[in-house]
CSV table of C-alpha atoms in Angstrom, one decimal:
chain,number,residue,atom,x,y,z
A,23,UNK,CA,95.7,103.5,113.1
A,24,UNK,CA,95.7,100.7,110.5
A,25,UNK,CA,99.4,100.2,109.7
A,26,UNK,CA,101.7,97.2,109.9
A,27,UNK,CA,100.1,93.8,109.4
A,28,UNK,CA,96.5,95.1,109.5
A,29,UNK,CA,97.4,97.7,106.8
A,30,UNK,CA,99.1,95.2,104.6
A,31,UNK,CA,96.0,92.9,104.7
A,32,UNK,CA,93.8,95.9,103.9
A,33,UNK,CA,96.0,96.9,101.0
A,34,UNK,CA,96.1,93.4,99.6
A,35,UNK,CA,92.3,93.1,99.4
A,36,UNK,CA,91.9,94.7,96.0
A,37,UNK,CA,88.4,93.4,95.7
A,38,UNK,CA,87.5,95.8,98.6
A,39,UNK,CA,89.4,98.9,97.6
A,40,UNK,CA,86.8,100.6,95.3
A,41,UNK,CA,83.9,100.1,97.7
A,42,UNK,CA,86.0,101.2,100.7
A,43,UNK,CA,87.2,104.4,98.9
A,44,UNK,CA,83.9,105.1,97.2
A,45,UNK,CA,85.5,106.3,94.0
A,46,UNK,CA,84.8,105.8,90.2
A,47,UNK,CA,88.5,106.4,89.4
A,48,UNK,CA,89.1,102.6,89.5
A,49,UNK,CA,88.3,100.8,86.3
A,50,UNK,CA,86.8,97.8,88.1
A,51,UNK,CA,84.2,95.7,86.2
A,52,UNK,CA,83.8,92.5,88.2
A,53,UNK,CA,85.0,90.6,91.2
A,54,UNK,CA,85.6,87.0,92.4
A,55,UNK,CA,85.2,86.8,96.2
A,56,UNK,CA,85.1,83.6,98.2
A,57,UNK,CA,84.4,81.5,95.0
A,58,UNK,CA,81.5,83.7,93.7
A,59,UNK,CA,81.5,86.2,90.9
A,60,UNK,CA,80.0,89.6,91.6
A,61,UNK,CA,79.5,92.7,89.5
A,62,UNK,CA,81.0,96.1,90.5
A,63,UNK,CA,78.0,96.8,92.7
A,64,UNK,CA,78.5,93.5,94.6
A,65,UNK,CA,75.5,91.7,93.1
A,66,UNK,CA,75.9,88.0,92.1
A,67,UNK,CA,76.7,87.4,88.4
A,68,UNK,CA,75.0,84.4,86.8
A,69,UNK,CA,77.1,82.2,84.6
A,70,UNK,CA,75.4,83.3,81.4
A,71,UNK,CA,76.3,87.0,82.0
A,72,UNK,CA,79.8,86.5,83.3
A,73,UNK,CA,81.7,86.9,80.0
A,74,UNK,CA,79.8,90.0,79.1
A,75,UNK,CA,80.4,91.5,82.5
A,76,UNK,CA,84.1,90.9,82.3
A,77,UNK,CA,84.8,92.1,78.8
A,78,UNK,CA,81.9,94.3,77.7
A,79,UNK,CA,82.7,95.3,74.1
A,80,UNK,CA,86.5,95.0,74.6
A,81,UNK,CA,88.6,92.1,73.4
A,82,UNK,CA,90.8,92.0,76.5
A,83,UNK,CA,90.5,92.6,80.3
A,84,UNK,CA,93.0,93.0,83.0
A,85,UNK,CA,93.0,90.7,86.0
A,86,UNK,CA,94.3,91.8,89.4
A,87,UNK,CA,94.8,89.2,92.1
A,88,UNK,CA,94.4,89.8,95.9
A,89,UNK,CA,97.3,89.2,98.2
A,90,UNK,CA,100.0,89.4,95.5
A,91,UNK,CA,102.7,92.0,94.6
A,92,UNK,CA,102.0,94.6,92.0
A,93,UNK,CA,103.6,92.9,89.0
A,94,UNK,CA,102.7,89.4,89.9
A,95,UNK,CA,99.1,90.4,90.5
A,96,UNK,CA,98.3,91.5,87.0
A,97,UNK,CA,97.6,89.6,83.8
A,98,UNK,CA,95.7,90.1,80.5
A,99,UNK,CA,92.6,88.0,79.7
A,100,UNK,CA,91.7,87.4,76.0
A,101,UNK,CA,88.0,87.3,75.1
A,102,UNK,CA,88.5,84.7,72.4
A,103,UNK,CA,90.0,82.1,74.7
A,104,UNK,CA,88.3,82.9,78.0
A,105,UNK,CA,87.4,80.0,80.2
A,106,UNK,CA,86.1,80.5,83.7
A,107,UNK,CA,87.6,77.3,85.0
A,108,UNK,CA,91.1,78.6,84.5
A,109,UNK,CA,90.4,81.4,87.0
A,110,UNK,CA,89.0,79.3,89.8
A,111,UNK,CA,92.5,78.5,91.2
A,112,UNK,CA,93.5,82.2,91.5
A,113,UNK,CA,91.5,83.0,94.6
A,114,UNK,CA,89.9,86.4,95.1
A,115,UNK,CA,90.5,88.7,92.1
A,116,UNK,CA,89.4,91.9,90.4
A,117,UNK,CA,88.6,92.4,86.7
A,118,UNK,CA,89.5,95.8,85.3
A,119,UNK,CA,89.0,97.4,82.0
A,120,UNK,CA,92.3,97.9,80.1
A,121,UNK,CA,93.2,101.5,80.3
A,122,UNK,CA,94.6,103.6,77.4
A,123,UNK,CA,97.4,105.7,78.8
A,124,UNK,CA,98.9,109.0,77.5
A,125,UNK,CA,100.6,108.5,74.1
A,126,UNK,CA,103.8,110.1,75.4
A,127,UNK,CA,104.0,107.4,78.2
A,128,UNK,CA,102.9,104.6,75.9
A,129,UNK,CA,105.9,105.4,73.6
A,130,UNK,CA,108.4,104.8,76.4
A,131,UNK,CA,107.6,101.1,76.7
A,132,UNK,CA,105.2,99.5,74.2
A,133,UNK,CA,102.6,97.1,75.6
A,134,UNK,CA,103.3,98.2,79.2
A,135,UNK,CA,101.8,100.7,81.6
A,136,UNK,CA,103.7,103.5,83.1
A,137,UNK,CA,102.6,104.0,86.7
A,138,UNK,CA,102.6,107.4,88.5
A,139,UNK,CA,103.4,106.5,92.2
A,140,UNK,CA,101.9,109.2,94.5
A,141,UNK,CA,102.5,109.0,98.2
A,142,UNK,CA,100.3,111.0,100.5
A,143,UNK,CA,100.7,111.6,104.3
A,144,UNK,CA,97.9,112.4,106.7
A,145,UNK,CA,99.1,113.5,110.2
A,146,UNK,CA,96.6,113.2,113.0
A,147,UNK,CA,94.0,116.0,112.9
A,148,UNK,CA,95.3,117.4,109.6
A,149,UNK,CA,94.4,117.1,105.9
A,150,UNK,CA,96.4,114.8,103.6
A,151,UNK,CA,99.4,116.3,101.8
A,152,UNK,CA,101.8,115.1,99.1
A,153,UNK,CA,104.9,113.3,100.3
A,154,UNK,CA,106.4,112.2,97.0
A,155,UNK,CA,105.8,111.8,93.2
A,156,UNK,CA,107.6,109.1,91.3
A,157,UNK,CA,107.2,107.6,87.8
A,158,UNK,CA,107.6,103.8,87.6
A,159,UNK,CA,108.5,102.4,84.2
A,160,UNK,CA,108.2,98.7,83.3
A,161,UNK,CA,110.7,96.6,81.4
A,162,UNK,CA,110.0,94.9,78.1
A,163,UNK,CA,107.7,91.9,78.6
A,164,UNK,CA,106.1,93.2,81.8
A,165,UNK,CA,102.5,94.5,81.9
A,166,UNK,CA,103.2,96.7,84.9
A,167,UNK,CA,106.3,97.9,86.7
A,168,UNK,CA,107.7,94.8,88.4
A,169,UNK,CA,109.5,95.2,91.8
A,170,UNK,CA,113.2,94.5,91.4
A,171,UNK,CA,113.1,95.2,87.6
A,172,UNK,CA,111.4,98.6,87.1
A,173,UNK,CA,112.9,102.0,86.6
A,174,UNK,CA,112.1,104.9,89.0
A,175,UNK,CA,112.2,108.6,88.3
A,176,UNK,CA,111.4,111.6,90.5
A,177,UNK,CA,108.7,114.0,89.4
A,178,UNK,CA,108.7,117.7,90.2
A,179,UNK,CA,105.5,118.2,92.3
A,180,UNK,CA,105.0,121.8,91.1
A,181,UNK,CA,105.4,121.3,87.4
A,182,UNK,CA,104.8,117.6,86.8
A,183,UNK,CA,108.1,117.4,85.0
A,184,UNK,CA,110.0,114.1,85.1
A,185,UNK,CA,113.6,114.5,86.3
A,186,UNK,CA,116.2,112.1,85.1
A,187,UNK,CA,118.2,110.0,85.2
A,188,UNK,CA,116.3,106.9,86.2
A,189,UNK,CA,117.2,104.9,89.2
A,190,UNK,CA,117.7,101.2,88.5
A,191,UNK,CA,117.0,98.4,91.1
A,192,UNK,CA,120.8,98.0,91.7
A,193,UNK,CA,120.9,101.8,92.5
A,194,UNK,CA,122.7,102.6,89.3
A,195,UNK,CA,121.4,105.5,87.1
A,196,UNK,CA,120.3,105.3,83.5
A,197,UNK,CA,119.7,108.3,81.2
A,198,UNK,CA,117.5,106.4,78.7
A,199,UNK,CA,115.2,103.4,78.9
A,200,UNK,CA,117.3,100.3,78.5
A,201,UNK,CA,114.7,98.5,76.3
A,202,UNK,CA,113.1,101.3,74.1
A,203,UNK,CA,116.1,103.7,74.1
A,204,UNK,CA,113.7,106.6,74.8
A,205,UNK,CA,114.8,109.6,76.7
A,206,UNK,CA,112.6,110.2,79.8
A,207,UNK,CA,114.1,113.3,81.4
A,208,UNK,CA,112.1,116.4,80.8
A,209,UNK,CA,108.8,114.8,80.0
A,210,UNK,CA,105.9,116.7,81.5
A,211,UNK,CA,103.1,114.6,82.8
A,212,UNK,CA,99.7,115.9,81.9
A,213,UNK,CA,97.2,115.2,84.6
A,214,UNK,CA,99.7,115.1,87.4
A,215,UNK,CA,98.1,117.9,89.4
A,216,UNK,CA,94.6,116.4,89.0
A,217,UNK,CA,95.8,113.0,90.1
A,218,UNK,CA,97.5,114.5,93.2
A,219,UNK,CA,94.3,116.4,94.2
A,220,UNK,CA,92.2,113.2,93.8
A,221,UNK,CA,94.6,111.1,95.9
A,222,UNK,CA,94.7,113.7,98.7
A,223,UNK,CA,90.9,113.8,98.7
A,224,UNK,CA,90.7,110.0,98.8
A,225,UNK,CA,93.2,109.9,101.7
A,226,UNK,CA,91.0,112.2,103.7
A,227,UNK,CA,88.2,109.6,103.5
A,228,UNK,CA,90.4,107.1,105.5
A,229,UNK,CA,91.9,109.0,108.4
A,230,UNK,CA,92.9,105.7,110.0
A,231,UNK,CA,95.8,105.5,107.6
A,232,UNK,CA,98.9,107.7,108.0
A,233,UNK,CA,100.7,106.9,104.7
A,234,UNK,CA,99.2,105.7,101.4
A,235,UNK,CA,100.9,105.0,98.1
A,236,UNK,CA,98.7,105.3,95.0
A,237,UNK,CA,99.3,103.6,91.7
A,238,UNK,CA,97.9,105.9,89.0
A,239,UNK,CA,97.9,105.6,85.2
A,240,UNK,CA,97.5,108.9,83.3
A,241,UNK,CA,95.2,108.3,80.4
A,242,UNK,CA,94.5,110.2,77.3
A,243,UNK,CA,93.5,113.9,77.6
A,244,UNK,CA,94.4,114.0,81.3
A,245,UNK,CA,92.1,111.2,82.4
A,246,UNK,CA,93.0,109.5,85.7
A,247,UNK,CA,92.9,105.8,86.4
A,248,UNK,CA,93.5,104.5,89.9
A,249,UNK,CA,94.8,100.9,89.6
A,250,UNK,CA,95.9,100.2,93.2
A,251,UNK,CA,97.0,101.5,96.6
A,252,UNK,CA,99.7,100.5,99.0
A,253,UNK,CA,98.9,100.5,102.7
A,254,UNK,CA,101.3,99.4,105.4
A,255,UNK,CA,104.0,98.1,103.1
A,256,UNK,CA,105.5,101.0,101.2
A,257,UNK,CA,109.1,100.7,100.1
A,258,UNK,CA,110.5,104.1,101.2
A,259,UNK,CA,114.1,103.5,100.1
A,260,UNK,CA,113.7,104.9,96.6
A,261,UNK,CA,111.4,107.7,97.9
A,262,UNK,CA,114.0,108.9,100.3
A,263,UNK,CA,116.8,108.6,97.8
A,264,UNK,CA,115.1,110.6,95.1
A,265,UNK,CA,112.7,112.9,97.0
A,266,UNK,CA,113.7,112.8,100.6
A,267,UNK,CA,113.2,113.8,103.3
A,268,UNK,CA,109.7,112.5,102.6
A,269,UNK,CA,108.2,111.9,106.0
A,270,UNK,CA,109.4,115.0,107.9
A,271,UNK,CA,107.2,116.2,110.7
A,272,UNK,CA,105.7,112.8,111.5
A,273,UNK,CA,108.1,112.0,114.4
A,274,UNK,CA,109.3,108.9,112.8
A,275,UNK,CA,112.8,109.7,113.9
A,276,UNK,CA,111.8,108.8,117.5
A,277,UNK,CA,110.1,105.5,116.7
A,278,UNK,CA,113.1,103.6,117.8
A,279,UNK,CA,112.7,104.9,121.3
A,280,UNK,CA,109.4,103.2,121.8
A,281,UNK,CA,110.3,100.1,119.7
A,282,UNK,CA,113.7,99.4,121.4
A,283,UNK,CA,112.3,97.7,124.5
A,284,UNK,CA,110.1,95.3,122.6
A,285,UNK,CA,112.9,94.6,120.1
A,286,UNK,CA,115.4,94.1,122.9
A,287,UNK,CA,113.0,91.7,124.7
A,288,UNK,CA,112.4,89.8,121.5
A,289,UNK,CA,116.1,89.4,120.8
A,290,UNK,CA,116.7,88.2,124.4
A,291,UNK,CA,113.8,85.7,124.1
A,292,UNK,CA,115.1,84.3,120.8
A,293,UNK,CA,118.7,84.0,122.1
A,294,UNK,CA,117.5,82.2,125.3
A,295,UNK,CA,115.3,79.8,123.3
A,296,UNK,CA,118.3,78.8,121.2
A,297,UNK,CA,120.3,77.7,124.2
A,298,UNK,CA,120.9,73.9,124.4
A,299,UNK,CA,118.6,72.3,127.0
A,300,UNK,CA,116.2,75.2,127.3
A,301,UNK,CA,112.6,73.9,127.9
A,302,UNK,CA,110.6,76.9,128.9
A,303,UNK,CA,111.1,80.7,128.8
A,304,UNK,CA,109.8,83.8,130.5
A,305,UNK,CA,111.3,87.3,130.1
A,306,UNK,CA,113.2,86.9,133.4
A,307,UNK,CA,113.6,83.2,133.9
A,308,UNK,CA,115.1,80.3,131.9
A,309,UNK,CA,114.3,76.8,133.0
A,310,UNK,CA,117.2,74.5,132.1
A,311,UNK,CA,117.4,70.8,131.7
A,312,UNK,CA,120.3,70.3,134.0
A,313,UNK,CA,122.4,72.4,136.4
A,314,UNK,CA,125.3,72.5,134.0
A,315,UNK,CA,123.2,74.4,131.5
A,316,UNK,CA,122.3,77.2,133.9
A,317,UNK,CA,123.7,80.6,133.0
A,318,UNK,CA,126.6,81.4,135.4
A,319,UNK,CA,126.5,84.8,137.1
A,320,UNK,CA,129.1,87.4,136.1
A,321,UNK,CA,132.2,87.7,138.2
A,322,UNK,CA,131.7,90.3,140.9
A,323,UNK,CA,133.9,93.4,141.1
A,324,UNK,CA,136.9,93.2,143.2
A,325,UNK,CA,135.4,95.4,145.9
A,326,UNK,CA,132.3,93.3,146.1
A,327,UNK,CA,134.3,90.1,146.5
A,328,UNK,CA,136.1,91.3,149.6
A,329,UNK,CA,133.5,91.4,152.3
A,330,UNK,CA,133.7,91.3,156.1
A,331,UNK,CA,133.5,87.7,157.4
A,332,UNK,CA,131.4,88.8,160.4
A,333,UNK,CA,128.5,90.0,158.2
A,334,UNK,CA,128.3,86.9,156.1
A,335,UNK,CA,124.7,85.5,156.3
A,336,UNK,CA,124.3,82.4,158.3
A,337,UNK,CA,123.1,79.4,156.4
A,338,UNK,CA,120.3,77.2,157.6
A,339,UNK,CA,121.6,74.3,155.5
A,340,UNK,CA,123.2,71.5,157.5
A,341,UNK,CA,127.0,71.1,157.0
A,342,UNK,CA,126.4,67.7,155.4
A,343,UNK,CA,124.2,69.2,152.8
A,344,UNK,CA,126.7,72.0,152.1
A,345,UNK,CA,129.5,69.4,151.6
A,346,UNK,CA,127.3,67.1,149.5
A,347,UNK,CA,125.0,69.1,147.2
A,348,UNK,CA,123.4,65.9,145.9
A,349,UNK,CA,121.9,65.4,149.4
A,350,UNK,CA,120.1,68.7,149.1
A,351,UNK,CA,116.6,68.2,147.5
A,352,UNK,CA,116.8,71.7,146.1
A,353,UNK,CA,120.1,71.2,144.4
A,354,UNK,CA,118.4,70.6,141.0
A,355,UNK,CA,117.0,74.1,141.0
A,356,UNK,CA,119.7,76.4,139.8
A,357,UNK,CA,119.0,80.0,140.7
A,358,UNK,CA,121.9,82.3,139.8
A,359,UNK,CA,122.6,84.8,142.5
A,360,UNK,CA,123.5,88.3,141.4
A,361,UNK,CA,126.7,89.6,143.0
A,362,UNK,CA,126.5,92.5,145.4
A,363,UNK,CA,127.2,95.9,144.0
A,364,UNK,CA,130.4,97.8,145.0
A,365,UNK,CA,128.3,100.5,146.7
A,366,UNK,CA,126.7,97.9,149.0
A,367,UNK,CA,130.1,96.4,149.8
A,368,UNK,CA,131.6,99.7,150.8
A,369,UNK,CA,128.6,100.4,153.0
A,370,UNK,CA,129.1,97.0,154.8
A,371,UNK,CA,132.7,97.8,155.4
A,372,UNK,CA,131.8,101.1,157.0
A,373,UNK,CA,129.3,99.4,159.3
A,374,UNK,CA,131.9,96.9,160.3
C-alpha cells in the first residue's frame, strides 16, 4: 500500500499524475521533467514549438509545480511576456490550460477557482466509495484555495447542495464570503454527481492507495476538470469536523495498537540520546562516558531488600578489589543490576 512517505512523493509528482491515471480529465498541455520540455504524450518539445505547445490559442496558461503545496504550486503565465529562462529555476512542472468554471462559482470569488474536494476510500478487495465532499473557496488575490487561508464548506453527497456556514482556518464560522460578500449556503453544484463517479472510477485504477483526495473544478455545462490529487498527506481535521465520521470501517481506530511499540521505542531512543555523555545507543543498552553517568537502578521493594544472608551469592572478586573498585579492571563497565522481584524474595525465604 502506497501511503505515508511513498504516497506523498507520488502525490507531489504532478508531472506523472495524468499518465498514471490514464485520464483526459486533467487539462495538461506540457511538462518540464529533469530539465527537458515534453508534450502531453511525453515526446520532447523543440524550442521553436514550446510557446505554441504551452499556450495554444490562449493568452494565458496555468503552471503547476511538483513537490509544492496546492496554493504555492500554481501561477498564471502570460503569453505576451513569456520567457522560457524564467521557468528553468522552478524544477519539474506541469502546464495546464486555464479552465472556465461554472458562472455560479465564478461569482463567489472573481479571478479565483473554487475547488470541489472529493475524498474517496478503497478498502482492500472492495470498490472505491465516497468519503467526503467539500467545497474550497479561495480568498481575494489567490488563484486557488490556499491552505491556512481558504474557506471550507460541506456538500450534501446526495443532492450536491452546499451547506453553510463556511469553516474558517481558525475554526470560526462565516455565513458569507468575507471578500465578495456572497452567500454560499444553498448553492447546488451542477456536475457534482458526475465528478464523484469519475473519481471513484479513477480510484479503482490504483488499488494500492486506500485514501485519495481529488481537486476538481466544475466547469461550464457540467464539465469536469481534475486539477490535482492528494495521496498520503490528506488533512482530515476539516473532513471529520464537517462530514465525520469519514473513515468508518477501515479499522483506523486500532492503528495505535500497532504503532505504539514503534513510537515508544523511538521516544526511548530519543530520550536516551539526549542524556549527557551518551556515545552509543541500542534499544536495550546505553554506553556512557563515565560511571557517574550510568542510569541508577530503581530502588527495590522492601520485601526484596530483606533477603536471607545464607543465600547471598558468593563473590569471586578478591576482598581487596571489593574494597577498592579502582583496582578492578572491570570497574569502568557500569552494568545496572535489576532488583529481585518480591515474588522471588518470598520464595527464597520459604526455602530458607
